[in-house]
Coordinates of C-alpha atoms in Angstrom, one line a residue:
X158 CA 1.0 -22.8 6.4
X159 CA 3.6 -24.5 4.2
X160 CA 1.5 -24.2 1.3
X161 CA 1.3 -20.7 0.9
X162 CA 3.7 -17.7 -0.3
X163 CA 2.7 -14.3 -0.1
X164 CA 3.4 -11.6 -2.4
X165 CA 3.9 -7.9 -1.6
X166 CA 3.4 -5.0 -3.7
X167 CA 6.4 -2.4 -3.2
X168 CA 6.6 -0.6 -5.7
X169 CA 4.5 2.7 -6.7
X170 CA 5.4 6.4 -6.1
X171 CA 3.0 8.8 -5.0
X172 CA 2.9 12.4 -3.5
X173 CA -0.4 12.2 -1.9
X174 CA 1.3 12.6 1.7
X175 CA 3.7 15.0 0.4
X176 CA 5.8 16.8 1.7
X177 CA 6.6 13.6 3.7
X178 CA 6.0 11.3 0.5
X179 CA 7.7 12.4 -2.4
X180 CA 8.2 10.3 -6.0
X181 CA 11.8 9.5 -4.8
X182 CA 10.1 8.3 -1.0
X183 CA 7.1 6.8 -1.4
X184 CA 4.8 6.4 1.6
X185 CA 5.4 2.9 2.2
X186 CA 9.1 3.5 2.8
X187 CA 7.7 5.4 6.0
X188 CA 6.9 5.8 9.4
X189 CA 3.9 8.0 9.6
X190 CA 2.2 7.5 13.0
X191 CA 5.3 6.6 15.0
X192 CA 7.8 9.0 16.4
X193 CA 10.9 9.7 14.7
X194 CA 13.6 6.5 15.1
X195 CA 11.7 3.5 16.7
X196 CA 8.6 3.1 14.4
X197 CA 8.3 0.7 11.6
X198 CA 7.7 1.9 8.2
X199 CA 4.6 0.9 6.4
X200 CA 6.2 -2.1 4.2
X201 CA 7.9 -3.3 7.3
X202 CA 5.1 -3.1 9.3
X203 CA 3.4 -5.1 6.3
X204 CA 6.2 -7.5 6.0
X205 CA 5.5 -8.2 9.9
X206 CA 1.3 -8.8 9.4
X207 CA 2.3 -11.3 6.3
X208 CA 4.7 -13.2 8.6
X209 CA 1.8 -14.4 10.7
X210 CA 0.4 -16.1 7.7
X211 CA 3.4 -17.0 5.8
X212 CA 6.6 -18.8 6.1
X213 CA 9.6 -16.1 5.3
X214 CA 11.2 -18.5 3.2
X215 CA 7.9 -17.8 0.9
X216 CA 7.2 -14.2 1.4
X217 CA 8.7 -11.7 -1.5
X218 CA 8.6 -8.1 -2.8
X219 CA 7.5 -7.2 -6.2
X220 CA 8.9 -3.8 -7.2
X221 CA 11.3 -2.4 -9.5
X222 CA 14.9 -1.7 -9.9
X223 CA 15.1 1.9 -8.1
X224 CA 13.5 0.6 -5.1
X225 CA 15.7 -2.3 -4.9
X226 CA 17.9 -0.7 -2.2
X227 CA 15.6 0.7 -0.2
X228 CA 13.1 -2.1 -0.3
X229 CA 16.3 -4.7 1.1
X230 CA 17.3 -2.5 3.7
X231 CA 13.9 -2.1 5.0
X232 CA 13.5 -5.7 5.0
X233 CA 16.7 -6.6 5.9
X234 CA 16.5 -9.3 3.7
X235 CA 18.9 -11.0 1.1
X236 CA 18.5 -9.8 -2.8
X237 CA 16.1 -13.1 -3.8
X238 CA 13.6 -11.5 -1.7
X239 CA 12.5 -9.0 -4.1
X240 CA 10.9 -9.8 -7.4
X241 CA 12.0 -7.0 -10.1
X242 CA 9.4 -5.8 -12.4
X243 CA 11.4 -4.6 -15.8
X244 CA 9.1 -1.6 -16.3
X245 CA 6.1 -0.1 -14.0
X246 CA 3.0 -1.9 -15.4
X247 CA 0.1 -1.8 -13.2
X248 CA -0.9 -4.7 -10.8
X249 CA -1.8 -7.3 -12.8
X250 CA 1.5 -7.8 -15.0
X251 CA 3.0 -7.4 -11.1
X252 CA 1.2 -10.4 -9.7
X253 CA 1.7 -12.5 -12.8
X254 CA 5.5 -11.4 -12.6
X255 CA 5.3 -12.9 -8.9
X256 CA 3.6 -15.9 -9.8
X257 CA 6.0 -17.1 -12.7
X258 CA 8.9 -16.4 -10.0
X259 CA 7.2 -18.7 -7.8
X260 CA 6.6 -21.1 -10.0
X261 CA 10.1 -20.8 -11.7
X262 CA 11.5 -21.3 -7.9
X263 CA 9.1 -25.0 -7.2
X264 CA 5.8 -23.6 -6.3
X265 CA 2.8 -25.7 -7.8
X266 CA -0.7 -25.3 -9.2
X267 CA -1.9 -26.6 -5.8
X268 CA -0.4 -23.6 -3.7
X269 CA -2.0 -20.6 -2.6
X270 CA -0.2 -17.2 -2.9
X271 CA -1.8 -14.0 -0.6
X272 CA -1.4 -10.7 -2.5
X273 CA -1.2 -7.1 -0.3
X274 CA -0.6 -3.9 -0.9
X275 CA 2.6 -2.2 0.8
X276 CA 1.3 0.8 1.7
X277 CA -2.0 0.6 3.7
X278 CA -2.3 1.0 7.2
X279 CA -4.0 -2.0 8.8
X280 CA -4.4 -1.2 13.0
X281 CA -5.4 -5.0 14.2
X282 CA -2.7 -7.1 13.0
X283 CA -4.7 -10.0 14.6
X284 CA -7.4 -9.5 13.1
X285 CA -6.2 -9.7 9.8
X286 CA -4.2 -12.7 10.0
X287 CA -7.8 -14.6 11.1
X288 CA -9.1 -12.7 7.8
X289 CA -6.4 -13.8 5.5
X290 CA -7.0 -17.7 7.3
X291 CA -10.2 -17.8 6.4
X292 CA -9.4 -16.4 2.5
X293 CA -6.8 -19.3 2.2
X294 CA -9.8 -21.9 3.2
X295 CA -11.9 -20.5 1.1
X296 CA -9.4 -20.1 -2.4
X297 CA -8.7 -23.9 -1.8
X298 CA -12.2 -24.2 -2.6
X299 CA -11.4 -22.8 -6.4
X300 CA -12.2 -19.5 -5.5
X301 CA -10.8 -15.9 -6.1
X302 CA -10.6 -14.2 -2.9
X303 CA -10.4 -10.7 -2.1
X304 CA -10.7 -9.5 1.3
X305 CA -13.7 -6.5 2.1
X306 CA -13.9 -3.6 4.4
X307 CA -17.3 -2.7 5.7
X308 CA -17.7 0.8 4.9
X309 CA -18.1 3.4 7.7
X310 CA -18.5 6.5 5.3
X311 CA -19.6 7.3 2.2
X312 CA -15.8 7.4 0.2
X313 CA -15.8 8.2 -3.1
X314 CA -12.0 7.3 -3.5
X315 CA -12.6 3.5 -3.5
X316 CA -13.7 0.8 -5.7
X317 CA -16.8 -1.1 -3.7
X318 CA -18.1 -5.0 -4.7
X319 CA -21.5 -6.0 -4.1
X320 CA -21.8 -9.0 -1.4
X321 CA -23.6 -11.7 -2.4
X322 CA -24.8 -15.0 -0.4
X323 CA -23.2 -16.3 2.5
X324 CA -20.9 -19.3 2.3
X325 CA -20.7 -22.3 4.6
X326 CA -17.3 -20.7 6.0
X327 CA -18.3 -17.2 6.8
X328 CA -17.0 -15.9 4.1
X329 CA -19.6 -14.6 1.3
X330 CA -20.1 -14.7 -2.7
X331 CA -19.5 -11.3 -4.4
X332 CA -22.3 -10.5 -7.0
X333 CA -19.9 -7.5 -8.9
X334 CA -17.6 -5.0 -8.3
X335 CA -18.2 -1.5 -8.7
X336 CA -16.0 1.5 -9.7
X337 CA -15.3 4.5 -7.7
X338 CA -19.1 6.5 -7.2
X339 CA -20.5 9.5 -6.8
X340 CA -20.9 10.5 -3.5
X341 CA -25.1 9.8 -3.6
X342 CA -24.5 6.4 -4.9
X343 CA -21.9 5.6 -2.1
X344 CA -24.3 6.7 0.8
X345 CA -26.6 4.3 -0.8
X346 CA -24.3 2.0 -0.5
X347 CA -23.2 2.7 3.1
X348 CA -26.9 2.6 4.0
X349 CA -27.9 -0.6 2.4
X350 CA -25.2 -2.5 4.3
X351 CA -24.5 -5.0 1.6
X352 CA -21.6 -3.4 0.2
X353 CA -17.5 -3.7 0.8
X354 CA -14.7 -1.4 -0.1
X355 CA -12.2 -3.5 -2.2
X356 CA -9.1 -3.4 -0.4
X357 CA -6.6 -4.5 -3.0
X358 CA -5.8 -7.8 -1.0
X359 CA -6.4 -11.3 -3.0
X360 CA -5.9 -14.8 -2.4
X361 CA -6.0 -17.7 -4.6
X362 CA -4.2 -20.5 -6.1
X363 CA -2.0 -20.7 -9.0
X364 CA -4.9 -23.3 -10.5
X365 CA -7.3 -21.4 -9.9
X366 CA -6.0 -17.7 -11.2
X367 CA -4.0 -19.7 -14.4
X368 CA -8.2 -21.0 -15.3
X369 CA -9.9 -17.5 -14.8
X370 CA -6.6 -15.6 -16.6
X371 CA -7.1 -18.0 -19.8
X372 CA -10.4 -16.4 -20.0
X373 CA -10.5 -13.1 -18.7
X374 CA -6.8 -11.7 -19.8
X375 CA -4.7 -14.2 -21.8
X376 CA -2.2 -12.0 -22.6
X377 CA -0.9 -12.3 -19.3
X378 CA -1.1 -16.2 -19.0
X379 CA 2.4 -16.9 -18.9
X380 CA 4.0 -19.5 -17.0
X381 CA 7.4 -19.4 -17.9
X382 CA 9.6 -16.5 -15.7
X383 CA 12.2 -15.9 -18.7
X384 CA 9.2 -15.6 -21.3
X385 CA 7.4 -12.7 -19.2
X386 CA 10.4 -11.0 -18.3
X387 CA 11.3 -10.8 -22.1
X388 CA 7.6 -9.7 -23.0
X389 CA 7.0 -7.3 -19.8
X390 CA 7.6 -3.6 -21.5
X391 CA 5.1 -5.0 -23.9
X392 CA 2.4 -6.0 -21.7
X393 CA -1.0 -4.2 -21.1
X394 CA -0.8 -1.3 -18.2
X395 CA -3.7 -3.0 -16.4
X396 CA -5.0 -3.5 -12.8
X397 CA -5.2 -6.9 -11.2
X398 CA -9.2 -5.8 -10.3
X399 CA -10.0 -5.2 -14.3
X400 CA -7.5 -8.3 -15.7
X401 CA -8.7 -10.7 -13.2
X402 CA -11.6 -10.6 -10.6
X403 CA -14.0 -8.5 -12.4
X404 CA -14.3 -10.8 -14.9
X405 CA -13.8 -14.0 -13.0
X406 CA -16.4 -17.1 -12.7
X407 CA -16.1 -17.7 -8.9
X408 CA -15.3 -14.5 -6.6
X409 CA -15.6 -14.5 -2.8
X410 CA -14.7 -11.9 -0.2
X411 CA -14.3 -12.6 3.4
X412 CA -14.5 -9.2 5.6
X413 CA -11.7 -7.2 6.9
X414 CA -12.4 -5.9 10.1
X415 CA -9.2 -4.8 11.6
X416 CA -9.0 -0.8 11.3
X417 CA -7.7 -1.0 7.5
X418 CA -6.9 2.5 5.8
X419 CA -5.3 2.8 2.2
X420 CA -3.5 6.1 4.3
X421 CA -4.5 7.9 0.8
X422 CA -4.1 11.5 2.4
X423 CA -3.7 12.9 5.4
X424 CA -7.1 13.4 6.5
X425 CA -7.7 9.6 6.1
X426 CA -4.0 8.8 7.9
X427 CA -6.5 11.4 10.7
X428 CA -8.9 9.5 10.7
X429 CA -7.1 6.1 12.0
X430 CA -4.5 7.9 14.0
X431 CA -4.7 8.1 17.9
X432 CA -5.7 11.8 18.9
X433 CA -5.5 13.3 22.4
X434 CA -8.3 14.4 24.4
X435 CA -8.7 18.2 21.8
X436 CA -8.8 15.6 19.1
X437 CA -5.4 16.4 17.9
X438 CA -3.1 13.6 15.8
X439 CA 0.3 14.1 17.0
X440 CA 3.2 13.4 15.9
X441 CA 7.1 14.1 16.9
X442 CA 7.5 17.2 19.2
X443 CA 4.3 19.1 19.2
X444 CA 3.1 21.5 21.6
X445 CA -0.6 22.1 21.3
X446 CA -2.4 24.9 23.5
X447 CA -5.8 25.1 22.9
X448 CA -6.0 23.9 19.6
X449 CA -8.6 21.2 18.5
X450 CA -9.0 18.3 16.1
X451 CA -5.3 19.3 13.8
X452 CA -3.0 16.8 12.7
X453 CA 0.2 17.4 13.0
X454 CA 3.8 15.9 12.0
X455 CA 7.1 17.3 13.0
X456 CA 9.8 15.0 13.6
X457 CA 12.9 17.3 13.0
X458 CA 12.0 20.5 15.2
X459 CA 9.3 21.7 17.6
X460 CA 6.4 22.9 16.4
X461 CA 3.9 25.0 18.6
X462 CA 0.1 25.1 18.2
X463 CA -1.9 28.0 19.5
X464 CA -5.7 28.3 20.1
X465 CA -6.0 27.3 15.7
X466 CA -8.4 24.4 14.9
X467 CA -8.7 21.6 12.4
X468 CA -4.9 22.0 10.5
X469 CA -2.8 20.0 8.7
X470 CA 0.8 20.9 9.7
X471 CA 3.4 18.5 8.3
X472 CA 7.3 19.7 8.8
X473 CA 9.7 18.3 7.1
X474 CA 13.5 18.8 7.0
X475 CA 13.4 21.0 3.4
X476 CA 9.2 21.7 3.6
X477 CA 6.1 23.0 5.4
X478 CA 2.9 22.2 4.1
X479 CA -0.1 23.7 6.2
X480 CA -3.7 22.9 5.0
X481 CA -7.3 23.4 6.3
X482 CA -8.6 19.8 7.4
X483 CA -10.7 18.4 4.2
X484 CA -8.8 19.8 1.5
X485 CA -5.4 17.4 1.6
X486 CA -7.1 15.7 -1.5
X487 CA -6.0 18.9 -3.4
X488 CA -1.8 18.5 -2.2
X489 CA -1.2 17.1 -6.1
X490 CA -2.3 20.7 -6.9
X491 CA 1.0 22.1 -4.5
X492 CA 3.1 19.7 -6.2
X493 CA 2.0 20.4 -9.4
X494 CA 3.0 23.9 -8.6
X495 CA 6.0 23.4 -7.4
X496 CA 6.8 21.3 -10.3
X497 CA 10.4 22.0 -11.4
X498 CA 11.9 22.2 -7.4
X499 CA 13.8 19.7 -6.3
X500 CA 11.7 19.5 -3.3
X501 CA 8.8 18.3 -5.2
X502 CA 10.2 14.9 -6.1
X503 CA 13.7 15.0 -4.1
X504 CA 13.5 13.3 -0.2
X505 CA 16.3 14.6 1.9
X506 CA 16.7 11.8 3.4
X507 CA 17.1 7.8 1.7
X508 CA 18.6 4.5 2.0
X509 CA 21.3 2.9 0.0
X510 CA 22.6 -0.6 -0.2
X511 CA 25.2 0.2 2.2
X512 CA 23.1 2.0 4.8
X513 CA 21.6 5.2 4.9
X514 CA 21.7 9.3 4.2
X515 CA 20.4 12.8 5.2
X516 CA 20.5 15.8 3.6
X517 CA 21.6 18.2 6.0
X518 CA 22.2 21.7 3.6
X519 CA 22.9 22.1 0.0
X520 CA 23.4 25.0 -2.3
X521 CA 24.1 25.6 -5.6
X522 CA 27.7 24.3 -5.4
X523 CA 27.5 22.3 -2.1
X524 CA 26.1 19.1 -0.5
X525 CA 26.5 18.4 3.1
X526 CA 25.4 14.6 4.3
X527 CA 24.9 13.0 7.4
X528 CA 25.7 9.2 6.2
X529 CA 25.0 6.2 8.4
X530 CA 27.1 2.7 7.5
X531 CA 25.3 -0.3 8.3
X532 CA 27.4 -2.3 10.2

């Protein structure tokens, strides 16, 4: 589709996977259901699922300077790929950064730009390419699109929307969006059936987001790349969902239906993961003897598990976090606590504009490296 560019959030640190992700490696610079080597990380594996949709010669990153190098590695891609945001900002002064760069590089009003996330997990790649189809026919209708997930539990971490009539299309009017509820009001929303998780994925065209911005946030109306650039550090810290589609006239959602996960912590990354006949998610070199429905990740050395059931065990080269199954939620609380170690925010291992590192020791006055050139 020659008419549409995509946009892809890269930027973000988080420690919700930690010890794995960590503020300097953020989980969508990561492989986490693939063995160690071969897999794709989750912004290349997004990168791939936007290709299907959009030409590469239209697809960008949005993220900031300190991801720069890993973000161009990962995508082996040449530095005009990636859209720098001056200062972290939220979502919405994100997009808008991404749509004056398209518009600054000969995109018109006309055009319709796909928005997604970096780091979620989506298992049907199929699946959502026919999803995101349908949301570019429909936001060439003057709508704003955001694509749903039907619900399968009661989650309490996600923001929901209301689904309203069907359109001609398939896809459906949204009546409102709702905030992240209590777990009572979620199952009532799970049960009722009329209810989709926002995903954080939106389609629309520049016409169409320009007329709802004017009225919903017009302090992030700008057209002009140079102006918003210059005004960026200055702009409201505000999410695309509260600037934009909350407040906007005409809102549809088409529904996602393709084994989507935001990967938020490891009991969700669990849930979606393939498990072996004791309902154990393994990954790496794991030896399980009866053990039953544990997750675990060790990439670097062998791990054995032994008649234990429902654990967390992630291994790391420089960190072992172990964790009853239903409590990952709480791994801010570890960091928190080990706030002041480097391995709380350091990764042993990174990527550089000219290839690639791992910590192998360090000490106090010592740092040994194994360093990979890329050719």
């Amino acid at each position: 589709m020659q008419d549409v560019y995509g946009l892809v959030l890269a930027g973000g640190s988080g420690v919700r996977l930690w010890p794995r992700s960590r503020e300097e490696l953020p989980k969508q610079f990561l492989s986490l259901t693939g063995g160690a080597g071969g897999s794709k990380t989750m912004l290349q594996a997004t990168l791939s699922r936007m290709l299907m949709v959009v030409p590469s010669e239209r697809l960008h990153a949005v993220a900031g300077a300190r991801w720069r190098s890993l973000i161009l590695h990962q995508a082996a891609a040449e530095p005009d790929f990636l859209i720098e945001e001056p200062a972290a900002r939220n979502t919405a002064p994100a997009i808008l950064l991404g749509c004056c760069a398209l518009l600054r590089d000969g995109a018109d009003g006309r055009d319709v730009v796909v928005v997604t996330p970096s780091d979620h997990m989506v298992r049907d790649a199929a699946a959502f390419r026919d999803a995101v189809n349908l949301a570019v026919s429909t936001a060439r209708g003057g709508c704003m699109v955001t694509l749903g997930v039907k619900p399968d539990r009661p989650e309490t971490g996600f923001g929901y929307m209301k689904r309203g009539r069907p359109l001609e299309n398939g896809s459906f009017e949204v009546e409102r969006f709702v905030e992240k509820p209590d777990e009572a009001t979620a199952a009532e929303y799970v049960a009722s059936g009329g209810y989709f998780w926002n995903g954080g994925i939106f389609v629309f065209t520049l016409d169409t987001l320009y007329r709802e911005l004017e009225r919903t946030c017009p302090a992030l109306a700008f057209r002009d790349y140079d102006a918003m650039v210059g005004a960026f550090a200055d702009l409201p810290s505000i999410s695309f969902d509260n600037a934009v589609m909350e407040g906007a006239e005409r809102v549809a959602a088409v529904e996602l239906d393709a084994g989507w996960s935001d990967v938020g912590s490891w009991d969700s990354l669990y849930d979606v993961m393939d498990k072996d006949e004791a309902g154990n998610a393994l990954t790496g070199d794991v030896t399980s003897l009866g053990s039953r429905g544990c997750l675990v990740d060790s990439r670097d050395r062998l791990t054995a598990l032994l008649d234990v059931d429902g654990l967390i065990v992630v291994d790391s080269p420089d960190a072992l976090f172990i964790a009853s199954r239903g409590s990952s939620q709480k791994v801010r609380d570890v960091v928190e606590a080990l706030r002041g170690r480097r391995e709380a925010v350091q990764a042993s291992e990174s990527a550089r504009p000219w290839g690639v590192y791992k910590v192998l020791c360090e000490e106090e006055r010592f740092k040994i490296k194994r360093i990979v050139i890329a050719p």
